[in-house]
mmCIF file of C-alpha atoms in Angstrom:
data_model
loop_
_atom_site.group_PDB
_atom_site.id
_atom_site.type_symbol
_atom_site.label_atom_id
_atom_site.label_comp_id
_atom_site.label_asym_id
_atom_site.label_seq_id
_atom_site.Cartn_x
_atom_site.Cartn_y
_atom_site.Cartn_z
ATOM 1 C CA MET W 81 14.964 89.709 -34.754
ATOM 2 C CA ASN W 82 17.618 89.561 -31.945
ATOM 3 C CA VAL W 83 21.207 90.358 -32.795
ATOM 4 C CA HIS W 84 24.069 89.215 -30.503
ATOM 5 C CA SER W 85 27.559 90.580 -30.951
ATOM 6 C CA ARG W 86 30.554 88.307 -30.653
ATOM 7 C CA GLU W 87 31.914 90.599 -27.857
ATOM 8 C CA ILE W 88 28.866 90.085 -25.645
ATOM 9 C CA ASP W 89 28.673 86.335 -26.208
ATOM 10 C CA ARG W 90 32.265 85.517 -25.267
ATOM 11 C CA THR W 91 33.125 84.161 -21.815
ATOM 12 C CA PRO W 92 34.840 86.855 -19.666
ATOM 13 C CA ASP W 93 38.416 86.133 -18.573
ATOM 14 C CA ARG W 94 40.374 87.166 -15.430
ATOM 15 C CA ASP W 95 41.381 90.528 -16.890
ATOM 16 C CA ASP W 96 37.713 91.333 -17.487
ATOM 17 C CA ALA W 97 36.885 90.366 -13.895
ATOM 18 C CA GLU W 98 39.696 92.528 -12.438
ATOM 19 C CA GLN W 99 38.548 95.550 -14.463
ATOM 20 C CA ALA W 100 34.943 95.018 -13.405
ATOM 21 C CA LEU W 101 35.972 94.641 -9.746
ATOM 22 C CA GLU W 102 38.001 97.834 -9.822
ATOM 23 C CA LEU W 103 35.100 99.701 -11.424
ATOM 24 C CA LEU W 104 32.681 98.330 -8.830
ATOM 25 C CA ARG W 105 35.023 99.267 -5.972
ATOM 26 C CA ARG W 106 35.422 102.832 -7.245
ATOM 27 C CA TRP W 107 31.622 103.156 -7.525
ATOM 28 C CA ALA W 108 31.111 101.742 -3.983
ATOM 29 C CA GLU W 109 33.498 104.347 -2.559
ATOM 30 C CA THR W 110 31.464 107.228 -4.009
ATOM 31 C CA VAL W 111 27.962 106.254 -2.912
ATOM 32 C CA SER W 112 26.217 105.951 0.434
ATOM 33 C CA GLU W 113 25.895 102.767 2.469
ATOM 34 C CA ALA W 114 22.142 102.700 1.681
ATOM 35 C CA GLU W 115 22.754 102.908 -2.062
ATOM 36 C CA ARG W 116 25.324 100.127 -1.900
ATOM 37 C CA ALA W 117 22.793 97.992 -0.026
ATOM 38 C CA THR W 118 20.167 98.457 -2.737
ATOM 39 C CA LEU W 119 22.554 96.908 -5.252
ATOM 40 C CA ASP W 120 24.067 94.217 -3.011
ATOM 41 C CA PRO W 121 24.669 94.313 0.811
ATOM 42 C CA GLY W 122 27.871 92.332 0.250
ATOM 43 C CA LEU W 123 29.531 95.315 -1.418
ATOM 44 C CA ASP W 124 30.741 96.535 1.995
ATOM 45 C CA ALA W 125 33.332 93.763 1.849
ATOM 46 C CA LEU W 126 35.062 95.707 -0.906
ATOM 47 C CA LEU W 127 35.799 98.502 1.590
ATOM 48 C CA PRO W 128 37.988 96.928 4.315
ATOM 49 C CA GLU W 129 38.883 100.299 5.785
ATOM 50 C CA ARG W 130 35.257 101.011 6.659
ATOM 51 C CA PRO W 131 33.308 99.235 9.408
ATOM 52 C CA SER W 132 30.355 97.246 8.124
ATOM 53 C CA GLY W 133 26.904 97.154 9.666
ATOM 54 C CA ASP W 134 26.816 98.318 13.264
ATOM 55 C CA TYR W 135 30.416 97.218 14.074
ATOM 56 C CA PRO W 136 31.935 99.968 16.249
ATOM 57 C CA ALA W 137 34.838 102.093 15.035
ATOM 58 C CA PHE W 138 37.842 101.664 17.374
ATOM 59 C CA SER W 139 40.536 104.246 17.968
ATOM 60 C CA ARG W 140 43.922 103.303 16.535
ATOM 61 C CA ALA W 141 45.839 106.033 18.389
ATOM 62 C CA TYR W 142 47.671 105.100 21.612
ATOM 63 C CA PRO W 143 45.953 106.895 24.550
ATOM 64 C CA HIS W 144 48.950 108.551 26.236
ATOM 65 C CA ASP W 145 46.798 110.364 28.800
ATOM 66 C CA PHE W 146 44.762 107.372 29.934
ATOM 67 C CA GLU W 147 45.309 106.290 33.562
ATOM 68 C CA ALA W 148 44.097 102.992 34.958
ATOM 69 C CA ASP W 149 42.577 103.872 38.340
ATOM 70 C CA ALA W 150 41.493 101.359 40.963
ATOM 71 C CA ALA W 151 37.919 101.254 39.706
ATOM 72 C CA TYR W 152 39.043 100.529 36.135
ATOM 73 C CA LYS W 153 41.519 97.843 37.222
ATOM 74 C CA ALA W 154 38.744 96.146 39.193
ATOM 75 C CA THR W 155 36.893 95.576 35.912
ATOM 76 C CA MET W 156 39.815 93.883 34.165
ATOM 77 C CA PRO W 157 39.633 90.105 33.615
ATOM 78 C CA ASP W 158 42.214 87.836 35.320
ATOM 79 C CA LEU W 159 41.949 84.406 33.717
ATOM 80 C CA GLN W 160 45.190 83.061 35.191
ATOM 81 C CA ASN W 161 43.845 83.499 38.722
ATOM 82 C CA GLY W 162 40.339 82.393 37.808
ATOM 83 C CA PRO W 163 38.231 79.668 39.399
ATOM 84 C CA ALA W 164 38.935 75.943 39.211
ATOM 85 C CA SER W 165 36.263 75.622 36.523
ATOM 86 C CA LEU W 166 38.728 77.231 34.083
ATOM 87 C CA ILE W 167 41.412 74.581 34.630
ATOM 88 C CA ARG W 168 42.320 72.705 31.455
ATOM 89 C CA GLY W 169 43.821 69.234 31.497
ATOM 90 C CA ALA W 170 44.318 66.972 34.515
ATOM 91 C CA ASN W 171 43.169 68.329 37.876
ATOM 92 C CA ARG W 172 46.599 67.814 39.442
ATOM 93 C CA PRO W 173 48.987 69.874 41.568
ATOM 94 C CA ILE W 174 52.073 71.288 39.838
ATOM 95 C CA GLN W 175 55.350 70.997 41.735
ATOM 96 C CA HIS W 176 57.019 74.029 40.132
ATOM 97 C CA VAL W 177 55.609 76.921 38.125
ATOM 98 C CA GLY W 178 57.186 80.334 37.734
ATOM 99 C CA ILE W 179 59.754 82.296 35.742
ATOM 100 C CA SER W 180 63.207 81.618 34.335
ATOM 101 C CA ASN W 181 66.018 83.948 33.237
ATOM 102 C CA PHE W 182 64.625 87.085 34.863
ATOM 103 C CA ARG W 183 67.727 89.297 34.842
ATOM 104 C CA LEU W 184 68.774 92.142 37.102
ATOM 105 C CA PRO W 185 71.953 93.463 38.774
ATOM 106 C CA ILE W 186 72.523 92.073 42.270
ATOM 107 C CA ARG W 187 75.130 92.965 44.881
ATOM 108 C CA PHE W 188 77.031 90.093 46.495
ATOM 109 C CA HIS W 189 79.307 89.835 49.512
ATOM 110 C CA THR W 190 82.752 88.414 48.717
ATOM 111 C CA ARG W 191 85.522 87.202 50.966
ATOM 112 C CA ASP W 192 88.393 89.152 49.412
ATOM 113 C CA ASN W 193 87.027 92.136 47.448
ATOM 114 C CA GLY W 194 84.185 93.640 49.463
ATOM 115 C CA ASP W 195 80.884 93.774 47.586
ATOM 116 C CA LEU W 196 80.406 93.192 43.856
ATOM 117 C CA THR W 197 77.453 94.048 41.627
ATOM 118 C CA LEU W 198 76.919 91.264 39.103
ATOM 119 C CA GLU W 199 74.307 90.670 36.451
ATOM 120 C CA SER W 200 72.229 87.755 37.691
ATOM 121 C CA SER W 201 69.688 85.462 36.097
ATOM 122 C CA VAL W 202 66.860 84.478 38.429
ATOM 123 C CA THR W 203 64.632 81.417 38.292
ATOM 124 C CA GLY W 204 61.745 81.512 40.748
ATOM 125 C CA THR W 205 59.046 78.874 41.141
ATOM 126 C CA VAL W 206 56.297 77.930 43.577
ATOM 127 C CA SER W 207 54.066 74.889 43.948
ATOM 128 C CA LEU W 208 50.508 75.141 42.660
ATOM 129 C CA GLU W 209 47.584 73.329 44.260
ATOM 130 C CA ALA W 210 45.308 71.227 42.074
ATOM 131 C CA GLU W 211 42.263 73.474 42.477
ATOM 132 C CA LYS W 212 44.100 76.663 41.487
ATOM 133 C CA LYS W 213 44.156 77.767 37.842
ATOM 134 C CA GLY W 214 47.553 79.488 37.909
ATOM 135 C CA ILE W 215 49.770 82.172 39.420
ATOM 136 C CA ASN W 216 50.532 85.806 38.701
ATOM 137 C CA MET W 217 54.086 85.586 37.325
ATOM 138 C CA SER W 218 54.807 89.287 37.845
ATOM 139 C CA ARG W 219 54.487 88.873 41.609
ATOM 140 C CA ILE W 220 57.666 86.803 41.638
ATOM 141 C CA MET W 221 59.585 89.616 39.959
ATOM 142 C CA ARG W 222 58.016 92.285 42.173
ATOM 143 C CA SER W 223 58.911 90.310 45.292
ATOM 144 C CA PHE W 224 62.475 89.993 44.109
ATOM 145 C CA TYR W 225 62.856 93.679 43.299
ATOM 146 C CA ALA W 226 61.579 94.539 46.758
ATOM 147 C CA HIS W 227 64.738 92.977 48.228
ATOM 148 C CA ALA W 228 67.232 93.530 45.388
ATOM 149 C CA GLU W 229 68.465 96.886 46.704
ATOM 150 C CA ARG W 230 69.994 95.252 49.749
ATOM 151 C CA THR W 231 73.431 93.628 49.709
ATOM 152 C CA PHE W 232 72.588 90.115 48.683
ATOM 153 C CA SER W 233 73.088 86.914 50.574
ATOM 154 C CA PHE W 234 71.135 83.737 51.137
ATOM 155 C CA GLU W 235 69.234 85.544 53.909
ATOM 156 C CA VAL W 236 67.912 88.149 51.487
ATOM 157 C CA ILE W 237 67.037 85.445 48.939
ATOM 158 C CA GLU W 238 65.125 83.769 51.735
ATOM 159 C CA ALA W 239 63.224 87.012 52.409
ATOM 160 C CA ALA W 240 62.291 87.291 48.725
ATOM 161 C CA LEU W 241 61.205 83.660 48.698
ATOM 162 C CA GLU W 242 58.988 84.138 51.745
ATOM 163 C CA SER W 243 57.429 87.249 50.186
ATOM 164 C CA TYR W 244 56.363 85.678 46.943
ATOM 165 C CA LYS W 245 55.401 82.398 48.591
ATOM 166 C CA SER W 246 53.037 84.421 50.775
ATOM 167 C CA ASP W 247 51.797 86.570 47.884
ATOM 168 C CA LEU W 248 51.007 83.516 45.787
ATOM 169 C CA GLU W 249 49.628 81.484 48.718
ATOM 170 C CA SER W 250 51.943 78.559 48.026
ATOM 171 C CA PHE W 251 53.519 75.998 50.336
ATOM 172 C CA ASP W 252 56.760 75.158 48.494
ATOM 173 C CA ALA W 253 59.051 77.538 46.645
ATOM 174 C CA ARG W 254 62.471 77.768 45.075
ATOM 175 C CA ILE W 255 64.777 80.573 43.956
ATOM 176 C CA LEU W 256 67.902 80.016 41.882
ATOM 177 C CA MET W 257 70.271 82.841 40.883
ATOM 178 C CA ARG W 258 72.984 82.364 38.268
ATOM 179 C CA PHE W 259 75.906 84.731 37.783
ATOM 180 C CA SER W 260 79.524 84.830 36.681
ATOM 181 C CA PHE W 261 81.920 85.520 39.558
ATOM 182 C CA PRO W 262 85.319 87.141 38.789
ATOM 183 C CA MET W 263 88.417 86.228 40.787
ATOM 184 C CA ARG W 264 91.997 87.284 40.130
ATOM 185 C CA MET W 265 94.260 84.403 39.159
ATOM 186 C CA ARG W 266 98.050 84.630 39.110
ATOM 187 C CA SER W 267 100.063 83.043 36.304
ATOM 188 C CA LEU W 268 102.261 80.059 37.131
ATOM 189 C CA ARG W 269 105.700 81.666 36.572
ATOM 190 C CA SER W 270 105.583 85.038 34.826
ATOM 191 C CA GLY W 271 103.991 86.955 37.698
ATOM 192 C CA LEU W 272 101.105 88.222 35.582
ATOM 193 C CA ASP W 273 97.515 88.000 36.722
ATOM 194 C CA GLY W 274 94.032 88.304 35.232
ATOM 195 C CA PHE W 275 90.395 87.629 35.989
ATOM 196 C CA GLN W 276 89.088 84.096 35.861
ATOM 197 C CA TYR W 277 85.276 83.918 35.665
ATOM 198 C CA TYR W 278 83.367 81.162 37.457
ATOM 199 C CA ASP W 279 79.751 80.233 36.705
ATOM 200 C CA PHE W 280 77.943 80.156 40.062
ATOM 201 C CA ALA W 281 74.355 79.557 41.083
ATOM 202 C CA LEU W 282 72.801 80.048 44.504
ATOM 203 C CA GLU W 283 69.677 78.021 45.167
ATOM 204 C CA LEU W 284 67.250 78.230 48.049
ATOM 205 C CA VAL W 285 64.638 75.475 48.287
ATOM 206 C CA GLU W 286 61.756 75.296 50.738
ATOM 207 C CA GLN W 287 59.785 72.074 50.596
ATOM 208 C CA GLY W 288 57.535 70.630 53.239
ATOM 209 C CA GLY W 289 58.704 73.259 55.724
ATOM 210 C CA THR W 290 62.389 72.367 55.266
ATOM 211 C CA VAL W 291 64.782 74.957 53.823
ATOM 212 C CA LYS W 292 68.006 74.057 52.005
ATOM 213 C CA LYS W 293 70.736 76.378 50.789
ATOM 214 C CA ILE W 294 72.630 75.024 47.794
ATOM 215 C CA MET W 295 75.655 76.429 45.959
ATOM 216 C CA HIS W 296 76.580 75.314 42.426
ATOM 217 C CA MET W 297 79.839 76.105 40.631
ATOM 218 C CA ASP W 298 81.479 75.087 37.331
ATOM 219 C CA TYR W 299 85.233 74.539 37.642
ATOM 220 C CA VAL W 300 87.194 74.364 34.370
ATOM 221 C CA TYR W 301 90.464 72.435 34.277
ATOM 222 C CA SER W 302 92.810 70.507 32.013
ATOM 223 C CA SER W 303 92.909 66.707 32.225
ATOM 224 C CA THR W 304 95.889 64.785 30.897
ATOM 225 C CA CYS W 305 95.099 61.109 30.279
ATOM 226 C CA PRO W 306 97.337 58.924 32.511
ATOM 227 C CA CYS W 307 97.236 56.080 29.975
ATOM 228 C CA SER W 308 98.236 58.368 27.121
ATOM 229 C CA LEU W 309 101.054 59.833 29.226
ATOM 230 C CA GLU W 310 102.510 56.378 29.946
ATOM 231 C CA LEU W 311 102.185 55.265 26.305
ATOM 232 C CA SER W 312 103.954 58.427 25.140
ATOM 233 C CA GLU W 313 106.810 57.806 27.562
ATOM 234 C CA HIS W 314 106.961 54.167 26.416
ATOM 235 C CA ALA W 315 107.389 55.264 22.788
ATOM 236 C CA ARG W 316 110.209 57.613 23.763
ATOM 237 C CA ARG W 317 111.957 55.064 25.946
ATOM 238 C CA GLU W 318 111.605 51.957 23.778
ATOM 239 C CA ARG W 319 111.826 53.398 20.263
ATOM 240 C CA GLY W 320 113.133 56.932 20.582
ATOM 241 C CA GLN W 321 109.842 58.098 19.130
ATOM 242 C CA LEU W 322 108.580 61.534 20.064
ATOM 243 C CA ALA W 323 104.967 61.353 21.276
ATOM 244 C CA THR W 324 102.678 63.626 23.248
ATOM 245 C CA PRO W 325 99.919 62.571 25.630
ATOM 246 C CA HIS W 326 96.428 63.859 24.969
ATOM 247 C CA SER W 327 94.772 66.306 27.331
ATOM 248 C CA GLN W 328 91.574 68.278 27.090
ATOM 249 C CA ARG W 329 89.552 71.044 28.619
ATOM 250 C CA SER W 330 87.309 69.578 31.308
ATOM 251 C CA VAL W 331 84.451 70.857 33.463
ATOM 252 C CA ALA W 332 83.314 69.795 36.917
ATOM 253 C CA ARG W 333 79.949 71.021 38.186
ATOM 254 C CA ILE W 334 80.125 71.065 41.959
ATOM 255 C CA SER W 335 76.859 71.316 43.917
ATOM 256 C CA VAL W 336 76.925 71.532 47.709
ATOM 257 C CA VAL W 337 74.276 71.856 50.407
ATOM 258 C CA LEU W 338 75.451 74.374 52.983
ATOM 259 C CA ASP W 339 75.181 73.637 56.689
ATOM 260 C CA ARG W 340 72.903 76.421 57.953
ATOM 261 C CA ALA W 341 74.515 76.294 61.396
ATOM 262 C CA ALA W 342 78.102 76.455 60.117
ATOM 263 C CA SER W 343 80.156 79.495 59.169
ATOM 264 C CA CYS W 344 79.930 81.019 55.690
ATOM 265 C CA LEU W 345 81.305 79.133 52.709
ATOM 266 C CA TRP W 346 82.536 81.955 50.482
ATOM 267 C CA PHE W 347 82.671 81.751 46.713
ATOM 268 C CA GLU W 348 86.457 81.977 46.948
ATOM 269 C CA ASP W 349 86.493 79.075 49.428
ATOM 270 C CA LEU W 350 84.753 76.692 47.049
ATOM 271 C CA ILE W 351 87.056 77.751 44.205
ATOM 272 C CA GLU W 352 90.117 77.055 46.354
ATOM 273 C CA ILE W 353 88.721 73.674 47.460
ATOM 274 C CA CYS W 354 88.429 72.658 43.806
ATOM 275 C CA ARG W 355 91.835 74.090 42.892
ATOM 276 C CA ALA W 356 93.492 72.141 45.714
ATOM 277 C CA ALA W 357 91.780 68.909 44.635
ATOM 278 C CA VAL W 358 92.569 69.283 40.913
ATOM 279 C CA PRO W 359 95.282 71.956 40.448
ATOM 280 C CA THR W 360 95.369 71.929 36.622
ATOM 281 C CA GLU W 361 92.900 74.801 36.289
ATOM 282 C CA THR W 362 92.903 76.532 32.907
ATOM 283 C CA GLN W 363 94.995 79.717 32.856
ATOM 284 C CA VAL W 364 94.169 83.376 32.191
ATOM 285 C CA MET W 365 97.530 85.077 31.495
ATOM 286 C CA VAL W 366 100.159 82.922 29.779
ATOM 287 C CA LYS W 367 103.733 83.627 28.601
ATOM 288 C CA ARG W 368 106.191 80.972 27.403
ATOM 289 C CA GLU W 369 107.387 80.156 30.900
ATOM 290 C CA ASP W 370 103.768 79.758 32.027
ATOM 291 C CA GLU W 371 102.966 77.440 29.143
ATOM 292 C CA GLN W 372 105.919 75.260 30.009
ATOM 293 C CA ALA W 373 104.909 75.256 33.670
ATOM 294 C CA PHE W 374 101.360 74.227 32.706
ATOM 295 C CA ALA W 375 102.714 71.270 30.721
ATOM 296 C CA GLU W 376 104.759 70.232 33.754
ATOM 297 C CA LEU W 377 101.747 70.684 36.063
ATOM 298 C CA ASN W 378 99.617 68.429 33.840
ATOM 299 C CA ALA W 379 102.351 65.786 33.766
ATOM 300 C CA ALA W 380 102.484 65.903 37.567
ATOM 301 C CA HIS W 381 98.707 65.458 37.838
ATOM 302 C CA PRO W 382 97.425 63.110 35.103
ATOM 303 C CA ILE W 383 93.781 62.362 35.754
ATOM 304 C CA PHE W 384 90.973 60.119 34.526
ATOM 305 C CA VAL W 385 87.371 61.345 34.858
ATOM 306 C CA GLU W 386 86.877 58.795 37.673
ATOM 307 C CA ASP W 387 89.896 60.257 39.483
ATOM 308 C CA ALA W 388 88.456 63.757 39.173
ATOM 309 C CA ALA W 389 85.130 62.786 40.760
ATOM 310 C CA ARG W 390 86.869 61.084 43.698
ATOM 311 C CA LEU W 391 89.411 63.853 44.257
ATOM 312 C CA PHE W 392 86.690 66.517 44.389
ATOM 313 C CA CYS W 393 84.674 64.222 46.672
ATOM 314 C CA GLU W 394 87.601 63.797 49.059
ATOM 315 C CA ALA W 395 88.090 67.562 49.318
ATOM 316 C CA LEU W 396 84.389 68.300 49.860
ATOM 317 C CA GLU W 397 84.065 65.618 52.566
ATOM 318 C CA ARG W 398 86.754 67.352 54.625
ATOM 319 C CA ASP W 399 84.904 70.678 54.888
ATOM 320 C CA PRO W 400 82.453 70.803 57.837
ATOM 321 C CA ARG W 401 80.440 73.587 56.167
ATOM 322 C CA ILE W 402 79.318 71.196 53.423
ATOM 323 C CA GLY W 403 76.553 68.610 53.791
ATOM 324 C CA ASP W 404 75.176 66.688 50.816
ATOM 325 C CA PHE W 405 76.986 67.250 47.539
ATOM 326 C CA ARG W 406 77.207 66.200 43.915
ATOM 327 C CA VAL W 407 80.161 66.142 41.526
ATOM 328 C CA ILE W 408 79.572 65.945 37.784
ATOM 329 C CA ALA W 409 82.743 65.763 35.695
ATOM 330 C CA SER W 410 83.036 65.945 31.919
ATOM 331 C CA HIS W 411 86.355 65.403 30.112
ATOM 332 C CA GLN W 412 85.770 66.692 26.597
ATOM 333 C CA GLU W 413 88.110 64.342 24.805
ATOM 334 C CA SER W 414 90.758 65.319 22.274
ATOM 335 C CA LEU W 415 91.376 61.627 21.418
ATOM 336 C CA HIS W 416 87.836 60.281 21.193
ATOM 337 C CA SER W 417 84.838 61.643 19.323
ATOM 338 C CA HIS W 418 82.874 61.441 22.570
ATOM 339 C CA ASP W 419 83.278 62.792 26.097
ATOM 340 C CA ALA W 420 84.157 60.910 29.280
ATOM 341 C CA VAL W 421 81.772 61.689 32.158
ATOM 342 C CA SER W 422 81.159 60.749 35.779
ATOM 343 C CA VAL W 423 78.627 61.585 38.506
ATOM 344 C CA LEU W 424 79.258 61.108 42.220
ATOM 345 C CA THR W 425 76.708 62.063 44.884
ATOM 346 C CA GLU W 426 76.681 62.171 48.665
ATOM 347 C CA GLY W 427 73.385 62.229 50.587
ATOM 348 C CA ASP W 428 69.761 62.255 49.526
ATOM 349 C CA THR W 429 69.538 65.762 48.060
ATOM 350 C CA PHE W 430 71.064 64.909 44.685
ATOM 351 C CA ALA W 431 70.242 61.204 44.496
ATOM 352 C CA THR W 432 68.238 60.486 41.354
ATOM 353 C CA GLU W 433 67.403 57.525 39.168
ATOM 354 C CA SER W 434 67.156 59.563 35.967
ATOM 355 C CA LEU W 435 69.538 62.028 34.323
ATOM 356 C CA ASP W 436 68.562 65.114 32.388
ATOM 357 C CA PRO W 437 69.228 64.144 28.736
ATOM 358 C CA LYS W 438 71.048 67.462 28.224
ATOM 359 C CA LEU W 439 72.965 67.419 31.496
ATOM 360 C CA PHE W 440 76.399 66.667 30.093
ATOM 361 C CA PRO W 441 76.111 68.908 27.003
ATOM 362 C CA SER W 442 75.365 71.762 29.404
ATOM 363 C CA LEU W 443 78.879 71.363 30.829
ATOM 364 C CA ILE W 444 80.520 72.494 27.594
ATOM 365 C CA HIS W 445 82.582 75.554 28.506
ATOM 366 C CA ARG W 446 82.169 78.228 25.877
ATOM 367 C CA GLY W 447 84.492 80.834 27.361
#
């Protein structure tokens, strides 16, 4: 007669399974691989730290003494520069491919203060033919470093551009360097001075054998609304009611193509061109007499965003060193919940039918 205990007949629960698994794992750790296989080949899965089957055991220690010689490097795969058969997607040329925000210190010539070393952000791109898989991005940086020790100018940027265009076997190329340029600015009445910082970018574009040198600068100023000024004066005059016109911090992004045959347009020159066109530049050092003077200066130069674009345009047209140009102005309203903006272009370089959707938000000055 068979006798079955209640303990054996019951269905095992999760606790039973966990105990059995732990027991099985402990047993698997103490026996040989062959003995585990006689019970169940799948038991190796319980030992994740041990390689299963004939899978090789890799070293987990960093090889400090290993050197990659020429023979070893010749064996390394290079998928980015592989054959056209590796291309994914449409078999089309790419107008620009490269790097953005590659940062390094660069020395610049200035008009008034000798040379300055400034942290610069570099964007470098080249064109890519349809039958080429890709480019070696590090070559752009290496080409740039090869020229970065020299005092920088557009000529040295051009040398870097030619180097990496040659290295990457490309026809068209572009380099853009962004940096913040310091210039001493004197207060309006107190005699104090401090550094104003201007966001500049130098751009060199070679396309179809034609080279263009372009300078970009953000100029930050105060704009007092002419309409608001007149309405405030009307309230004072007609009703004896104190009122103040609204004004706001404003930004103009000035982009100019430099005449390669003309004399140098210094950073300071472009700043002074903008300051002469719209003199209500924001201030660095301010005491009470300066604040009062700034209020008077704004009242003397009330300005709509349309006025700003045309005033900058008028000043740029007068300088023979400047060819095509673009003025983008953004008055970041203190009255409205939106900004007032304008774009004025001269020549073909900046003519476009479409605007970058984030163009105007990029003009917000964050200090």
